[in-house]
Amino acid sequence: MRLDGVWLRYHRHGPWVLRQVDAAIGPGEVTVVLGRNGAGKSTLLQLAAGVLRPSRGRVVDRPATVGWVPERFPADQPFTVGAYLSAMGRVAGLPGPAADRAVGHWVERLGLTRFHDVRLPQLSKGTAQKVGLAQALLRPPGLLVLDEPWEGLDAAARELVPEMIGEVLAAGGAVLVSDHRGETVRLPGARQWSVADGAVTEATPSGGAAVAVVELAVPAAGLAAAVARLRADGHQILRVRDHAAPPAAGSPVPAPAEPPDLPSETPPGLPSTGASPGVSSSGASPGVSSSGASSGVPSDVGPAADGVLGEDLAGELPAAGAGRPGAATSEVGR
Amino acid sequence: MIALVRLRLTGFVQTGRALAPVLAGLLALGILYGGGGGARPADVYGVSAVVIFPVLAWQTKILLDVEPDVQRRLARVVVGPAREQAAGLLAAFVAGLAVVLVALVMPWPLGAVSLASGPEGRPALVGVALGLWAHLLALSAAVAVGALASRAVTRSAGYGAAVLAVGVVGVVVFGLSDSVAPWLVPPVMATARAVTRPVDPGTGLLFTGWAVLWVALALAGYARGRRNRA
């Protein structure tokens, strides 16, 4: 699929949101779209998906089957989860039995079984987002467009997203995904498009600047100091979470006995892999995931100012004494 | 596309939004037919087509507006923009057919219509057929007006209501027998007048062609209005 000299504005006399965008994505490729809030990431994704029509230029070679996961799933509809997904399967051209099979598969896989007969407006944000994911995958897409797919998802479901992306890629599909929370470090090897000032530029992958993700546990009381220290050492803090719900616990992907990119011996002072704290699995590549891109972390969770937590990060800091007081887990990019 | 039509009709019914136009239609028809009278079918149906025209246009707007904007965009991604628009219009037409059916049946049990022959000995059955024709022309025009007033085109509730009101009033006012520009609007009023008299095939074709052309132009405007408004 190719965007050929694409310009877009929402009103005839409105400002240009995108200007002269030339970009292409091929089968088996995954591209992460990065940019600040309001930069035009969602607009770019909607152009790629076919939601929006370019004001100038054209989008060519769009695959016949496109799956689009909007940033917010439209839950204000009177259907149950099962009825909605079955209907969307039929809308996508699946015959009745095939649609029902696809719905059954994705409902089970996304942990929606107990919500099958629940009406969409009664779903939580994260569960509704899972329904949004399911509807995009009912028919294997040639292009999967995901707009902030991790928003609202629980840890287990967050782990599923890279897995699903991998399956689409393996089937010859292409994937476009936007993210502003650093979750795309779970997609090693992804290309990166950066949207700023109406222009889209591609970051050049650099093997020498590959990043890895390490999860480590620190005492909650010393969290701020630990974060500041790590940043001072040049590490990028991707997120901080309470250790009560480690992501690997609900992951359907069994962690290998030894992460492929880790040294065979655990560094002194760190518990072994798979133990509750220390180095634990992250994303599709458990343990340490590497990325071929030089800027795998978006600016708003990157090293903004040493010792000062960014807004997103600060929002995720567990309150002192809340949950398990013993430890908070940091995910550190290097 | 049929699956999308079914999804939208189901949503329209299950949200309960279908209730308001249906009740309004029944009320209008009840007032119209409540007095009995046993008039000839074509006379009754000509008036009925004009009376339910605003209801049908309103119902179309409601049906097209029930779906959240993002869900409409999801449908657009899945089936493409042309079929997504066509599915909405078809769903509105099908929902309108149900109202038309009620309008055609309702006068019989209320005794508002009789099997009396029409002008120049026209059989009552021909009068019923002409009534159906008048209703279908009104329904087509109403779907077009309702579509132009839908949120996907007008973007705001205020503009949508204004377009709907202007469209409906315009059809009635410009359709009056002494109108200066009757060709500006679909022949809803003209058809209602025509069915009370003997209708020759030429008149029938003229009114049908007029309505088809007007609806086609209005729907082209709808498609154009939605070019950049998914």
Coordinates of C-alpha atoms in Angstrom, one line a residue:
Chain A
M1 CA 0.0 0.0 0.0
R2 CA 1.3 3.4 -0.9
L3 CA 0.4 7.0 0.0
D4 CA 1.3 9.0 -3.0
G5 CA 1.6 12.8 -2.5
V6 CA -1.2 12.8 0.1
W7 CA -2.5 16.0 1.6
L8 CA -5.3 16.2 4.0
R9 CA -7.4 18.8 5.7
Y10 CA -10.8 18.4 7.3
H11 CA -12.4 21.5 6.0
R12 CA -12.1 23.3 2.7
H13 CA -10.5 26.3 4.3
G14 CA -9.0 24.5 7.3
P15 CA -5.3 24.0 8.1
W16 CA -3.5 21.1 6.4
V17 CA -3.1 18.3 8.8
L18 CA -0.9 16.3 6.5
R19 CA 1.2 17.7 3.6
Q20 CA 2.8 15.9 0.7
V21 CA 3.0 12.5 2.4
D22 CA 4.8 9.8 0.4
A23 CA 5.0 6.6 2.3
A24 CA 4.7 2.9 1.5
I25 CA 4.3 -0.3 3.5
G26 CA 4.6 -3.7 2.0
P27 CA 3.4 -7.2 2.9
G28 CA 5.0 -8.6 6.0
E29 CA 6.0 -5.2 7.3
V30 CA 5.1 -3.6 10.5
T31 CA 5.4 0.2 10.9
V32 CA 5.0 2.2 14.1
V33 CA 3.6 5.7 13.7
L34 CA 5.0 8.0 16.3
G35 CA 4.2 11.7 17.1
R36 CA 3.0 14.0 19.7
N37 CA -0.7 14.4 20.5
G38 CA -2.5 16.1 17.7
A39 CA 0.4 15.6 15.3
G40 CA -1.8 13.7 12.9
K41 CA -1.1 10.0 13.7
S42 CA -4.7 9.0 13.8
T43 CA -5.4 11.0 10.6
L44 CA -2.6 9.1 8.8
L45 CA -3.9 5.8 10.0
Q46 CA -7.4 6.6 8.9
L47 CA -6.1 7.6 5.5
A48 CA -4.3 4.3 5.3
A49 CA -7.3 2.3 6.4
G50 CA -9.7 4.0 4.0
V51 CA -11.7 5.9 6.6
L52 CA -10.6 9.3 5.2
R53 CA -10.1 10.3 1.7
P54 CA -7.1 12.4 0.8
S55 CA -7.8 16.0 -0.1
R56 CA -5.0 15.7 -2.6
G57 CA -3.0 12.8 -3.8
R58 CA -4.0 9.2 -3.5
V59 CA -3.7 6.0 -1.6
V60 CA -2.9 3.0 -3.9
D61 CA -2.6 -0.7 -3.7
R62 CA -4.6 -0.9 -0.5
P63 CA -5.3 -4.6 0.3
A64 CA -8.9 -5.8 -0.2
T65 CA -9.3 -6.7 3.4
V66 CA -8.4 -4.0 5.9
G67 CA -8.8 -4.3 9.7
W68 CA -9.0 -1.1 11.6
V69 CA -9.0 -0.8 15.3
P70 CA -10.1 2.7 16.3
E71 CA -8.6 4.5 19.2
R72 CA -12.0 4.3 21.0
F73 CA -14.3 1.5 20.3
P74 CA -17.9 2.7 19.7
A75 CA -19.5 0.9 22.5
D76 CA -22.7 2.9 22.4
Q77 CA -24.6 0.3 20.5
P78 CA -27.5 -2.0 21.5
F79 CA -25.9 -5.3 20.7
T80 CA -24.3 -8.0 22.8
V81 CA -20.6 -8.8 22.2
G82 CA -21.5 -12.0 20.4
A83 CA -24.2 -10.5 18.2
Y84 CA -22.1 -7.6 17.3
L85 CA -19.1 -9.6 16.3
S86 CA -21.2 -12.1 14.3
A87 CA -22.8 -9.3 12.5
M88 CA -19.5 -7.7 11.7
G89 CA -18.2 -11.0 10.5
R90 CA -21.1 -11.2 8.0
V91 CA -20.6 -7.6 7.0
A92 CA -17.0 -8.5 6.3
G93 CA -18.3 -11.1 3.9
L94 CA -17.9 -14.2 6.0
P95 CA -20.7 -16.8 5.5
G96 CA -22.7 -17.5 8.7
P97 CA -20.9 -20.6 10.0
A98 CA -17.5 -19.1 9.2
A99 CA -18.4 -15.9 10.9
D100 CA -19.5 -17.8 14.0
R101 CA -16.3 -19.8 14.0
A102 CA -14.2 -16.7 13.7
V103 CA -16.2 -15.0 16.5
G104 CA -15.8 -18.1 18.7
H105 CA -12.0 -18.2 18.1
W106 CA -11.4 -14.5 18.9
V107 CA -13.8 -14.3 21.8
E108 CA -12.0 -17.1 23.5
R109 CA -8.5 -15.9 22.6
L110 CA -9.2 -12.4 23.9
G111 CA -10.8 -13.6 27.0
L112 CA -14.2 -12.3 26.1
T113 CA -16.1 -15.6 26.7
R114 CA -17.8 -14.4 29.8
F115 CA -18.8 -11.2 28.1
H116 CA -20.3 -13.0 25.0
D117 CA -23.9 -12.1 26.0
V118 CA -23.1 -8.7 27.6
R119 CA -24.3 -5.6 25.9
L120 CA -21.6 -3.4 24.5
P121 CA -22.5 -0.3 26.6
Q122 CA -21.9 -2.3 29.8
L123 CA -18.3 -3.2 28.9
S124 CA -15.4 -1.6 30.5
K125 CA -13.1 0.5 28.3
G126 CA -10.5 -2.3 28.1
T127 CA -13.0 -5.0 27.3
A128 CA -14.6 -2.8 24.6
Q129 CA -11.2 -2.3 23.2
K130 CA -10.8 -6.1 22.9
V131 CA -14.1 -6.2 21.0
G132 CA -12.6 -3.6 18.7
L133 CA -9.5 -5.8 18.2
A134 CA -11.7 -8.9 17.5
Q135 CA -13.8 -7.2 14.8
A136 CA -10.7 -6.2 12.9
L137 CA -9.3 -9.7 12.9
L138 CA -12.4 -11.7 12.1
R139 CA -11.3 -11.9 8.5
P140 CA -7.5 -12.1 8.2
P141 CA -6.6 -8.6 7.1
G142 CA -4.1 -7.8 4.3
L143 CA -3.6 -4.5 6.2
L144 CA -4.2 -4.1 9.9
V145 CA -4.4 -0.6 11.2
L146 CA -4.2 -0.2 15.0
D147 CA -4.7 3.2 16.6
E148 CA -3.3 3.0 20.1
P149 CA -4.3 -0.6 20.5
W150 CA -2.8 -1.0 24.0
E151 CA -5.0 1.7 25.5
G152 CA -7.1 0.3 28.4
L153 CA -5.9 -3.3 27.9
D154 CA -4.9 -5.3 30.9
A155 CA -1.4 -6.8 31.1
A156 CA -2.3 -10.2 29.6
A157 CA -4.1 -8.6 26.7
R158 CA -1.3 -6.2 26.0
E159 CA 0.9 -9.2 25.5
L160 CA -1.5 -10.6 23.0
V161 CA -1.3 -7.6 20.6
P162 CA 2.3 -8.2 19.4
E163 CA 1.4 -11.9 19.0
M164 CA -1.6 -11.0 16.8
I165 CA 0.5 -8.6 14.8
G166 CA 3.0 -11.3 14.3
E167 CA 0.3 -13.6 12.9
V168 CA -0.9 -11.0 10.5
L169 CA 2.7 -10.5 9.3
A170 CA 3.3 -14.2 9.0
A171 CA 0.2 -14.4 6.8
G172 CA 1.7 -11.8 4.5
G173 CA -0.3 -8.9 5.9
A174 CA 1.0 -5.4 6.7
V175 CA 0.5 -3.7 10.0
L176 CA 0.4 0.0 10.9
V177 CA 0.3 0.8 14.6
S178 CA 0.4 4.1 16.5
D179 CA 1.5 4.3 20.1
H180 CA 2.5 7.1 22.5
R181 CA 3.1 5.0 25.6
G182 CA 6.2 3.1 24.5
E183 CA 4.4 -0.2 24.1
T184 CA 5.8 -0.6 20.6
V185 CA 9.1 -1.6 22.0
R186 CA 7.3 -4.9 21.9
L187 CA 7.6 -4.9 18.1
P188 CA 11.3 -5.5 17.4
G189 CA 12.2 -4.8 13.8
A190 CA 9.3 -2.4 13.2
R191 CA 9.8 0.5 10.9
Q192 CA 9.0 3.9 12.3
W193 CA 7.2 6.8 10.8
S194 CA 7.3 10.0 12.6
V195 CA 4.5 12.5 12.2
A196 CA 5.3 16.2 12.9
D197 CA 4.2 19.5 11.4
G198 CA 2.1 17.7 8.8
A199 CA 5.1 15.7 7.5
V200 CA 5.8 12.1 7.8
T201 CA 9.4 11.0 8.0
E202 CA 10.8 7.6 8.4
A203 CA 13.4 6.9 11.0
T204 CA 16.3 4.9 9.6
P205 CA 16.8 1.7 11.4
S206 CA 20.2 1.3 12.9
G207 CA 21.4 -2.0 14.1
G208 CA 24.1 -0.4 16.3
A209 CA 21.5 1.5 18.2
A210 CA 19.2 -1.4 19.0
V211 CA 17.4 -1.2 22.2
A212 CA 16.6 -3.9 24.7
V213 CA 13.9 -3.9 27.5
V214 CA 14.7 -5.1 31.0
E215 CA 12.2 -5.3 33.8
L216 CA 13.6 -4.9 37.2
A217 CA 12.0 -4.5 40.7
V218 CA 13.0 -1.8 43.1
P219 CA 11.7 -1.0 46.6
A220 CA 8.7 1.3 46.2
A221 CA 10.1 3.6 48.8
G222 CA 13.2 4.3 46.7
L223 CA 11.4 4.3 43.4
A224 CA 11.9 8.0 42.5
A225 CA 15.5 7.8 43.4
A226 CA 16.0 4.7 41.4
V227 CA 14.3 6.2 38.3
A228 CA 16.4 9.3 38.6
R229 CA 19.6 7.2 38.9
L230 CA 18.7 5.0 35.9
R231 CA 18.0 8.1 33.8
A232 CA 21.2 9.6 34.9
D233 CA 22.9 6.5 33.6
G234 CA 21.4 7.1 30.3
H235 CA 18.6 4.6 30.5
Q236 CA 15.1 5.3 29.2
I237 CA 12.3 4.6 31.6
L238 CA 9.4 3.2 29.6
R239 CA 6.9 2.7 32.4
V240 CA 6.6 2.1 36.1
R241 CA 4.0 -0.3 37.5
D242 CA 3.0 -2.0 40.7
H243 CA 4.6 -5.3 40.9
A244 CA 1.3 -7.0 42.0
A245 CA 0.5 -7.8 38.4
P246 CA 3.5 -8.8 36.4
P247 CA 2.7 -9.0 32.7
A248 CA 4.3 -12.4 32.2
A249 CA 1.8 -14.0 34.6
G250 CA -1.1 -13.8 32.2
S251 CA 0.8 -14.2 29.0
P252 CA -0.3 -17.0 26.8
V253 CA 3.2 -17.3 25.4
P254 CA 5.3 -19.6 27.5
A255 CA 8.5 -18.0 28.5
P256 CA 11.5 -19.9 27.2
A257 CA 13.9 -21.4 29.8
E258 CA 16.5 -18.8 28.9
P259 CA 15.9 -15.6 27.0
P260 CA 17.8 -15.7 23.7
D261 CA 19.5 -12.4 24.0
L262 CA 20.4 -12.6 27.7
P263 CA 23.8 -13.6 29.0
S264 CA 23.7 -17.2 30.2
E265 CA 24.3 -16.1 33.7
T266 CA 22.1 -13.7 35.6
P267 CA 24.0 -10.6 36.7
P268 CA 24.9 -10.6 40.4
G269 CA 22.3 -9.1 42.5
L270 CA 19.4 -9.9 40.2
P271 CA 17.1 -12.8 40.7
S272 CA 16.9 -15.3 37.9
T273 CA 14.6 -14.9 34.9
G274 CA 11.1 -16.0 35.6
A275 CA 11.3 -15.2 39.3
S276 CA 8.9 -12.5 40.4
P277 CA 11.3 -9.5 40.3
G278 CA 14.4 -9.0 38.3
V279 CA 14.7 -9.5 34.6
S280 CA 11.4 -10.8 33.3
S281 CA 9.7 -11.3 30.0
S282 CA 8.5 -8.4 27.9
G283 CA 6.5 -8.6 24.7
A284 CA 6.8 -11.2 22.0
S285 CA 10.5 -11.7 22.8
P286 CA 10.5 -12.6 26.5
G287 CA 13.3 -11.5 28.6
V288 CA 15.0 -8.9 26.6
S289 CA 13.5 -7.8 23.4
S290 CA 15.7 -6.0 20.9
S291 CA 14.6 -3.4 18.4
G292 CA 16.4 -2.4 15.3
A293 CA 15.3 1.1 15.5
S294 CA 17.3 3.8 17.0
S295 CA 14.3 5.6 18.7
G296 CA 12.2 2.9 20.0
V297 CA 10.8 5.1 22.7
P298 CA 8.6 8.0 21.8
S299 CA 9.6 11.4 23.1
D300 CA 6.9 11.7 25.7
V301 CA 8.2 8.8 27.7
G302 CA 11.8 9.2 26.8
P303 CA 14.5 10.9 28.8
A304 CA 12.6 14.2 29.0
A305 CA 14.6 15.7 31.9
D306 CA 16.8 13.7 34.1
G307 CA 15.4 13.1 37.5
V308 CA 12.0 14.5 36.4
L309 CA 9.2 12.1 35.6
G310 CA 7.2 12.8 32.4
E311 CA 3.5 13.2 32.6
D312 CA 2.6 9.8 31.4
L313 CA 5.2 8.2 33.7
A314 CA 4.1 10.2 36.7
G315 CA 0.6 9.1 36.1
E316 CA 1.6 5.4 36.4
L317 CA 3.7 5.8 39.6
P318 CA 2.1 3.6 42.3
A319 CA 1.3 5.6 45.4
A320 CA 3.7 5.0 48.2
G321 CA 2.2 2.3 50.4
A322 CA -0.4 1.3 47.9
G323 CA -0.8 -2.3 46.7
R324 CA 2.2 -4.3 47.7
P325 CA 4.6 -2.0 49.4
G326 CA 7.6 -4.2 48.8
A327 CA 8.4 -3.4 45.2
A328 CA 7.5 -1.5 42.1
T329 CA 8.6 -2.8 38.7
S330 CA 10.3 -0.5 36.2
E331 CA 10.7 -1.3 32.6
V332 CA 13.9 0.1 31.3
G333 CA 15.0 0.6 27.8
R334 CA 18.6 0.8 26.9
Chain B
M1 CA -24.1 -5.1 2.0
I2 CA -27.2 -7.0 3.0
A3 CA -25.6 -7.9 6.3
L4 CA -24.8 -4.2 7.0
V5 CA -28.5 -3.3 6.1
R6 CA -29.6 -5.9 8.6
L7 CA -27.2 -4.6 11.3
R8 CA -28.4 -1.1 10.9
L9 CA -32.1 -2.0 10.9
T10 CA -31.5 -4.1 14.0
G11 CA -29.7 -1.2 15.7
F12 CA -32.5 1.1 14.7
V13 CA -35.1 -1.1 16.3
Q14 CA -33.2 -2.2 19.4
T15 CA -32.3 1.3 20.5
G16 CA -36.0 2.2 20.5
R17 CA -35.3 5.2 18.3
A18 CA -37.8 3.7 15.8
L19 CA -40.6 4.3 18.2
A20 CA -40.9 8.1 17.8
P21 CA -41.5 8.2 14.0
V22 CA -43.7 5.2 14.1
L23 CA -45.9 6.8 16.8
A24 CA -45.9 10.1 14.8
G25 CA -46.9 8.2 11.7
L26 CA -49.7 6.3 13.4
L27 CA -51.0 9.5 15.0
A28 CA -51.1 11.4 11.7
L29 CA -52.7 8.5 9.9
G30 CA -55.2 8.0 12.8
I31 CA -56.3 11.6 12.5
L32 CA -56.5 11.3 8.7
Y33 CA -58.5 8.1 8.7
G34 CA -60.3 8.4 12.0
G35 CA -63.4 10.0 10.6
G36 CA -64.1 7.1 8.3
G37 CA -65.9 8.4 5.2
G38 CA -65.3 5.6 2.7
A39 CA -63.5 7.6 0.1
R40 CA -62.1 6.2 -3.1
P41 CA -58.7 4.5 -2.6
A42 CA -56.6 6.9 -4.8
D43 CA -58.1 10.0 -3.0
V44 CA -57.2 8.6 0.4
Y45 CA -53.8 7.4 -0.5
G46 CA -52.8 10.6 -2.3
V47 CA -53.4 12.5 0.9
S48 CA -51.7 9.8 3.0
A49 CA -48.6 9.9 0.9
V50 CA -48.2 13.7 1.6
V51 CA -49.0 13.2 5.3
I52 CA -46.4 10.5 5.9
F53 CA -43.7 12.2 3.8
P54 CA -42.3 14.2 6.8
V55 CA -42.5 11.1 9.0
L56 CA -40.5 9.1 6.5
A57 CA -37.9 11.8 6.1
W58 CA -37.6 12.1 9.9
Q59 CA -37.4 8.3 10.2
T60 CA -34.6 8.2 7.7
K61 CA -32.6 10.8 9.5
I62 CA -33.0 9.0 12.8
L63 CA -32.0 5.6 11.3
L64 CA -28.9 7.1 9.7
D65 CA -28.0 8.9 12.9
V66 CA -28.5 6.0 15.3
E67 CA -25.1 4.4 14.5
P68 CA -22.1 6.0 16.3
D69 CA -19.8 7.8 13.9
V70 CA -16.9 5.5 14.6
Q71 CA -19.1 2.4 13.8
R72 CA -20.1 4.0 10.5
R73 CA -16.4 4.4 9.8
L74 CA -15.7 0.8 10.7
A75 CA -18.4 -0.2 8.2
R76 CA -16.8 2.0 5.6
V77 CA -13.4 0.3 6.1
V78 CA -15.0 -3.1 5.8
V79 CA -17.3 -2.7 2.8
G80 CA -16.0 0.5 1.2
P81 CA -17.6 4.0 1.0
A82 CA -20.1 3.4 -1.8
R83 CA -21.6 0.2 -0.3
E84 CA -21.6 1.7 3.2
Q85 CA -23.6 4.7 1.9
A86 CA -25.9 2.4 -0.1
A87 CA -26.5 0.2 2.8
G88 CA -27.7 3.1 4.9
L89 CA -30.0 4.3 2.2
L90 CA -31.4 0.8 1.6
A91 CA -32.0 0.3 5.3
A92 CA -33.9 3.6 5.4
F93 CA -35.9 2.5 2.4
V94 CA -36.8 -0.8 4.0
A95 CA -37.8 0.8 7.2
G96 CA -39.9 3.3 5.2
L97 CA -41.6 0.4 3.4
A98 CA -42.9 -0.9 6.7
V99 CA -44.5 2.6 7.4
V100 CA -45.9 2.7 3.8
L101 CA -47.4 -0.8 4.3
V102 CA -49.1 0.5 7.5
A103 CA -50.4 3.6 5.7
L104 CA -51.9 1.4 2.9
V105 CA -53.5 -1.1 5.2
M106 CA -54.7 1.2 8.0
P107 CA -57.6 3.0 6.2
W108 CA -59.4 -0.3 5.5
P109 CA -60.2 -1.5 9.1
L110 CA -61.1 2.1 9.9
G111 CA -63.6 2.3 7.1
A112 CA -61.8 5.3 5.6
V113 CA -61.7 3.8 2.2
S114 CA -64.3 2.0 0.0
L115 CA -64.2 -0.1 -3.1
A116 CA -66.1 2.6 -5.0
S117 CA -65.0 3.1 -8.6
G118 CA -62.8 6.0 -9.4
P119 CA -63.2 8.7 -12.1
E120 CA -64.3 7.4 -15.5
G121 CA -65.1 4.0 -13.9
R122 CA -61.5 3.3 -12.8
P123 CA -61.5 0.1 -10.7
A124 CA -60.8 0.4 -7.0
L125 CA -57.7 -1.9 -7.4
V126 CA -56.2 0.5 -9.9
G127 CA -56.7 3.2 -7.3
V128 CA -54.8 1.1 -4.7
A129 CA -52.0 0.6 -7.2
L130 CA -51.9 4.4 -7.8
G131 CA -51.8 4.9 -4.1
L132 CA -48.9 2.5 -3.8
W133 CA -47.1 4.4 -6.6
A134 CA -47.7 7.8 -4.8
H135 CA -46.3 6.4 -1.6
L136 CA -43.2 4.9 -3.2
L137 CA -42.4 8.3 -4.9
A138 CA -42.9 10.0 -1.5
L139 CA -40.7 7.4 0.2
S140 CA -37.9 7.8 -2.3
A141 CA -37.9 11.6 -1.9
A142 CA -38.2 11.3 1.9
V143 CA -35.1 9.0 2.0
A144 CA -33.2 11.5 0.0
V145 CA -34.2 14.5 2.2
G146 CA -33.5 12.5 5.4
A147 CA -30.1 11.5 4.1
L148 CA -29.2 15.1 3.3
A149 CA -30.2 16.0 6.9
S150 CA -28.2 13.1 8.5
R151 CA -25.4 13.8 10.9
A152 CA -22.8 12.3 8.5
V153 CA -23.5 15.3 6.2
T154 CA -24.7 18.1 8.4
R155 CA -22.4 17.2 11.4
S156 CA -24.6 18.9 14.0
A157 CA -28.0 18.4 15.4
G158 CA -29.0 22.0 14.7
Y159 CA -28.1 22.0 11.0
G160 CA -29.6 18.5 10.7
A161 CA -32.9 19.6 12.0
A162 CA -32.8 22.8 9.9
V163 CA -32.1 20.8 6.7
L164 CA -34.9 18.4 7.5
A165 CA -37.4 21.1 8.2
V166 CA -36.5 23.2 5.2
G167 CA -36.6 20.1 3.0
V168 CA -40.0 19.0 4.2
V169 CA -41.6 22.4 4.1
G170 CA -40.0 23.1 0.8
V171 CA -41.5 20.0 -0.8
V172 CA -45.0 21.0 0.4
V173 CA -44.8 24.7 -0.4
F174 CA -43.1 24.4 -3.7
G175 CA -45.4 21.5 -4.5
L176 CA -48.6 23.6 -4.2
S177 CA -50.6 23.9 -7.4
D178 CA -49.8 27.6 -7.9
S179 CA -46.1 27.1 -7.1
V180 CA -43.7 29.3 -9.1
A181 CA -41.0 26.6 -9.2
P182 CA -42.6 23.2 -8.7
W183 CA -39.6 21.5 -10.4
L184 CA -37.4 22.5 -7.5
V185 CA -38.9 19.7 -5.4
P186 CA -39.9 16.1 -5.9
P187 CA -43.5 15.6 -7.2
V188 CA -45.0 14.5 -3.9
M189 CA -47.8 17.0 -3.9
A190 CA -48.3 16.8 -7.7
T191 CA -48.7 13.1 -7.5
A192 CA -51.2 13.4 -4.7
R193 CA -53.3 15.7 -6.9
A194 CA -52.8 13.5 -10.0
V195 CA -54.1 10.3 -8.6
T196 CA -57.5 11.8 -7.9
R197 CA -57.9 12.3 -11.6
P198 CA -57.5 9.8 -14.5
V199 CA -53.8 9.2 -14.9
D200 CA -52.5 8.5 -18.4
P201 CA -49.2 6.6 -18.8
G202 CA -47.5 9.7 -20.0
T203 CA -48.2 11.5 -16.8
G204 CA -47.2 8.5 -14.8
L205 CA -43.9 8.3 -16.6
L206 CA -43.3 12.0 -16.3
F207 CA -43.8 12.0 -12.5
T208 CA -41.8 8.9 -12.0
G209 CA -38.9 10.3 -14.1
W210 CA -39.2 13.6 -12.3
A211 CA -39.0 11.9 -8.9
V212 CA -36.1 9.6 -10.0
L213 CA -34.1 12.5 -11.3
W214 CA -34.7 14.6 -8.2
V215 CA -33.8 11.7 -5.9
A216 CA -30.7 11.0 -8.0
L217 CA -29.5 14.6 -7.8
A218 CA -30.2 14.7 -4.0
L219 CA -28.3 11.5 -3.4
A220 CA -25.4 12.7 -5.5
G221 CA -25.4 15.7 -3.2
Y222 CA -25.4 13.3 -0.2
A223 CA -22.5 11.3 -1.6
R224 CA -20.6 14.5 -2.3
G225 CA -21.3 15.8 1.1
R226 CA -19.9 12.7 2.6
R227 CA -16.7 12.6 0.5
N228 CA -14.7 14.1 3.3
R229 CA -17.1 13.3 6.1
A230 CA -16.7 9.6 6.9

